[in-house]
PDB file of C-alpha atoms in Angstrom:
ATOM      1  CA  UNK A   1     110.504 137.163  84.873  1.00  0.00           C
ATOM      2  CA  UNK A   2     111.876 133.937  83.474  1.00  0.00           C
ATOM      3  CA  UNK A   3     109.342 131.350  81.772  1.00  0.00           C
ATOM      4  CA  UNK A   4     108.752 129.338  84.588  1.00  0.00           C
ATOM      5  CA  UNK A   5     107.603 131.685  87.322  1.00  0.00           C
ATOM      6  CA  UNK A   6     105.352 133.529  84.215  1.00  0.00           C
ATOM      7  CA  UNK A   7     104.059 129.838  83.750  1.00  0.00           C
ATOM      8  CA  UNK A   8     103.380 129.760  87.569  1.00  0.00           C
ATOM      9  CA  UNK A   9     101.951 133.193  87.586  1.00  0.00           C
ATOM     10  CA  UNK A  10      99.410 132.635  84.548  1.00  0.00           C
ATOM     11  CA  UNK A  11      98.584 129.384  85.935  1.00  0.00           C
ATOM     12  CA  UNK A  12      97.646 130.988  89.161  1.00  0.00           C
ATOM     13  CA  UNK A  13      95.254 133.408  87.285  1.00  0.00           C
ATOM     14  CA  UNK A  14      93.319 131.221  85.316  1.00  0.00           C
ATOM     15  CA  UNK A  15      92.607 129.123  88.776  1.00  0.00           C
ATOM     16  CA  UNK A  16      92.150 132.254  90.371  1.00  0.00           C
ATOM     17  CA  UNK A  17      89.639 133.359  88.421  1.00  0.00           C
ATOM     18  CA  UNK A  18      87.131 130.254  88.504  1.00  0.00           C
ATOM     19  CA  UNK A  19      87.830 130.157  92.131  1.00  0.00           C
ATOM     20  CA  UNK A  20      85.982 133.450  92.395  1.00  0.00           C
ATOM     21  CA  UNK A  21      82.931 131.979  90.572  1.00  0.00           C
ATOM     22  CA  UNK A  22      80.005 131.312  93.467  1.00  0.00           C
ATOM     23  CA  UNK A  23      78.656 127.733  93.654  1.00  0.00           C
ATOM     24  CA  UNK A  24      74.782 128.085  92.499  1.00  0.00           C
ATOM     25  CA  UNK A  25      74.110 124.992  95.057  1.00  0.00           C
ATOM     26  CA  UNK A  26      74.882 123.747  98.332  1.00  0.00           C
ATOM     27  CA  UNK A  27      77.098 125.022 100.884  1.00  0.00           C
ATOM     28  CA  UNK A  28      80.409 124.591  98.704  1.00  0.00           C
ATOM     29  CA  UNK A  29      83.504 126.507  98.248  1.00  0.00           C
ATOM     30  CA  UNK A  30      86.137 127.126  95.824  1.00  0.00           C
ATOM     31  CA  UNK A  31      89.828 126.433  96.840  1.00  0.00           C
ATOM     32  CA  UNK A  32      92.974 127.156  94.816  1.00  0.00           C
ATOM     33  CA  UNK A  33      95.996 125.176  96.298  1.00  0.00           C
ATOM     34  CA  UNK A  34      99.633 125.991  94.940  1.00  0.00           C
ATOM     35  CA  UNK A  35     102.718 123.938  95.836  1.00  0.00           C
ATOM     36  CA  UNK A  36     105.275 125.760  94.174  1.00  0.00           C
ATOM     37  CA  UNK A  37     108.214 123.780  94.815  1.00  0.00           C
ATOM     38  CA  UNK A  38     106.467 121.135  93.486  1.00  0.00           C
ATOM     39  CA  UNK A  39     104.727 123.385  90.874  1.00  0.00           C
ATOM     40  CA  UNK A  40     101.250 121.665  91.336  1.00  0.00           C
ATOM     41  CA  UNK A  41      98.140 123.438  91.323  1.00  0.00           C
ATOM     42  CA  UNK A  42      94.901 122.481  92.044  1.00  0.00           C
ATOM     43  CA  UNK A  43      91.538 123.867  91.975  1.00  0.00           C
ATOM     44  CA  UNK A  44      89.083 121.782  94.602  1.00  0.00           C
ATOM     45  CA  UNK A  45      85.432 122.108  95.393  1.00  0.00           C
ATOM     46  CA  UNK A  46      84.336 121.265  99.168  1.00  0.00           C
ATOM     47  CA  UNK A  47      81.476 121.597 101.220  1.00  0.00           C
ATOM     48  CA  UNK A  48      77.794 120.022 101.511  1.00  0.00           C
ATOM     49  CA  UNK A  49      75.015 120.455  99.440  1.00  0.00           C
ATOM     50  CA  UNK A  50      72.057 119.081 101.162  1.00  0.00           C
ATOM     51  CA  UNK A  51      73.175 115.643 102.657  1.00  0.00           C
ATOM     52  CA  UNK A  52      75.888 114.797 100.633  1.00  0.00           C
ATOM     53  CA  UNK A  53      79.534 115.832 101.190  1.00  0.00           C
ATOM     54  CA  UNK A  54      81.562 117.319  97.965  1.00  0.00           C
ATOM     55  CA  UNK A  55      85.207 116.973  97.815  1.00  0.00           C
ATOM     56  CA  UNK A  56      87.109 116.851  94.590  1.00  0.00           C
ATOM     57  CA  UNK A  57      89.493 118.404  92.319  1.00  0.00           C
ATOM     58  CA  UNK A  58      88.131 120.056  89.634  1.00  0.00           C
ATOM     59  CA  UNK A  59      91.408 121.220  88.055  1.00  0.00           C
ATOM     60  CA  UNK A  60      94.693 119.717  88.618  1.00  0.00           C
ATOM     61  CA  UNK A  61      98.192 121.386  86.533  1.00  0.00           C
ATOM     62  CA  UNK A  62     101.626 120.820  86.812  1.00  0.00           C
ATOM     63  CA  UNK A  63     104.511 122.352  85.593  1.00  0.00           C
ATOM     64  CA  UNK A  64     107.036 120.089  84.218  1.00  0.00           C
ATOM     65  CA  UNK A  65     110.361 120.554  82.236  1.00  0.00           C
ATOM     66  CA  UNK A  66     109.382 123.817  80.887  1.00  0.00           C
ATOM     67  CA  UNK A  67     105.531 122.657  80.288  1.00  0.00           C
ATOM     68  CA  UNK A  68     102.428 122.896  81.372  1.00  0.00           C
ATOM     69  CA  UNK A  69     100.645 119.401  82.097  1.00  0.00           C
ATOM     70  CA  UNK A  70      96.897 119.759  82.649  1.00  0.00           C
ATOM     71  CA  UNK A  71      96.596 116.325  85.006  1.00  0.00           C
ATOM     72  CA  UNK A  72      92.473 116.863  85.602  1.00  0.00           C
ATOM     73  CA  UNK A  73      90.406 119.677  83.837  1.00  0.00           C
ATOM     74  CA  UNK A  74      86.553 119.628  85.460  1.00  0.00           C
ATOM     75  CA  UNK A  75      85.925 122.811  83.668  1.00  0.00           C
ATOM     76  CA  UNK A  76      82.701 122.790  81.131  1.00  0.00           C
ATOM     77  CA  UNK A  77      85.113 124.722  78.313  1.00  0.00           C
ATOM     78  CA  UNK A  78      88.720 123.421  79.460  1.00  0.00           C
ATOM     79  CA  UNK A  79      90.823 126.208  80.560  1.00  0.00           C
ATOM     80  CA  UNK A  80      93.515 125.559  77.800  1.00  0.00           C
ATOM     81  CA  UNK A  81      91.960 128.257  75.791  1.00  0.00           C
ATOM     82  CA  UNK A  82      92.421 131.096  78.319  1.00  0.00           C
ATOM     83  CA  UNK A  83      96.267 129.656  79.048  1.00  0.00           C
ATOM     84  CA  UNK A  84      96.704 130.221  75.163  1.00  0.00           C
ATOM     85  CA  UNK A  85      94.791 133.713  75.135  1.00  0.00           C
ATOM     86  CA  UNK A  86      97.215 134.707  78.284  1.00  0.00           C
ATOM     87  CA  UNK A  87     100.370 133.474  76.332  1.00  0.00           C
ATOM     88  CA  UNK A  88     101.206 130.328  76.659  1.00  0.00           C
ATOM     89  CA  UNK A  89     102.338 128.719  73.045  1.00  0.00           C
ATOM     90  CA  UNK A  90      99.763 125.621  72.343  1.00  0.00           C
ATOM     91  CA  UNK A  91     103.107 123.226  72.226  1.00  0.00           C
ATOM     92  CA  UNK A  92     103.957 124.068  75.952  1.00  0.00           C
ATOM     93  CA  UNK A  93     100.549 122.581  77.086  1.00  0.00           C
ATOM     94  CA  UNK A  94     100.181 118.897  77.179  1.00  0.00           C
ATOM     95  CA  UNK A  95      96.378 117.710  77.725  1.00  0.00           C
ATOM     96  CA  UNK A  96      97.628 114.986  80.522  1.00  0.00           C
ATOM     97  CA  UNK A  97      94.351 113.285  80.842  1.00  0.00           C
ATOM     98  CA  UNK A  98      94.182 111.938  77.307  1.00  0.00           C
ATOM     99  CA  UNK A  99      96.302 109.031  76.446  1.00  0.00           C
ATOM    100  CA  UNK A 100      99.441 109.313  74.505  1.00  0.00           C
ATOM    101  CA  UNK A 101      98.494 107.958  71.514  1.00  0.00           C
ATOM    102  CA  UNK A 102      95.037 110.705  71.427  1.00  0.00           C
ATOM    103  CA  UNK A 103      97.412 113.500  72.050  1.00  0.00           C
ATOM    104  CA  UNK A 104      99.133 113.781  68.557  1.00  0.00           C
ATOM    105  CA  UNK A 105      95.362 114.864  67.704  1.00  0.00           C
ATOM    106  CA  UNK A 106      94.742 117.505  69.925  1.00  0.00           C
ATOM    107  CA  UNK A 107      96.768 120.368  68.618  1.00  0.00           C
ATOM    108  CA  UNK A 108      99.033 120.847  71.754  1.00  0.00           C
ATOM    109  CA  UNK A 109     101.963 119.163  72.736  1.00  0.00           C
ATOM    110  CA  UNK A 110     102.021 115.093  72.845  1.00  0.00           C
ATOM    111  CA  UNK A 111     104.637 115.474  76.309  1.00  0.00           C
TER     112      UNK A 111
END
């Protein structure tokens, strides 16, 4: 398996896996979306709870010249840690949603 379809693969998982996890309120389900040409992933909530309509992405990766770019992460814990426990070197993960300049802190890769 070359790097990028293992990247693809572990990336998958990880959503996978918190896609399983029940909703404790509303109506509200868990959706993994994969557009491998692309290589986007997303993990989105939708349904009702009550009244009000939920519709978001929770999690939102991309794979992009060899890395993995983690756009949106709606987790409570960040699912960096389980892409590093699964493999993944810390400077092939770049935390997307911080600016540039807050990267260089973070202990993964700056882009």
């Amino acid at each position: 398996m070359d790097r990028l379809d293992e990247y693809r693969q572990i990336v998958r998982t990880v959503l996978d896996s918190y896609a399983r996890i029940p909703n404790s309120y509303g109506q509200v389900k868990n959706s993994v979306i994969v557009d491998s040409e692309q290589n986007n992933f997303l993990l989105m909530h939708e349904g009702w709870q009550g009244p009000q309509r939920i519709h978001g992405c929770v999690v939102h990766v991309e794979i992009i010249d060899g890395k993995i770019w983690i756009q949106q992460d709606g987790i409570e814990t960040g699912i960096t840690p389980e892409l590093v426990e699964l493999g993944v070197p810390k400077d092939k993960i770049v935390l997307g949603f911080h600016p540039y300049h807050v990267r260089q802190h973070t202990g993964y890769a700056i882009a």
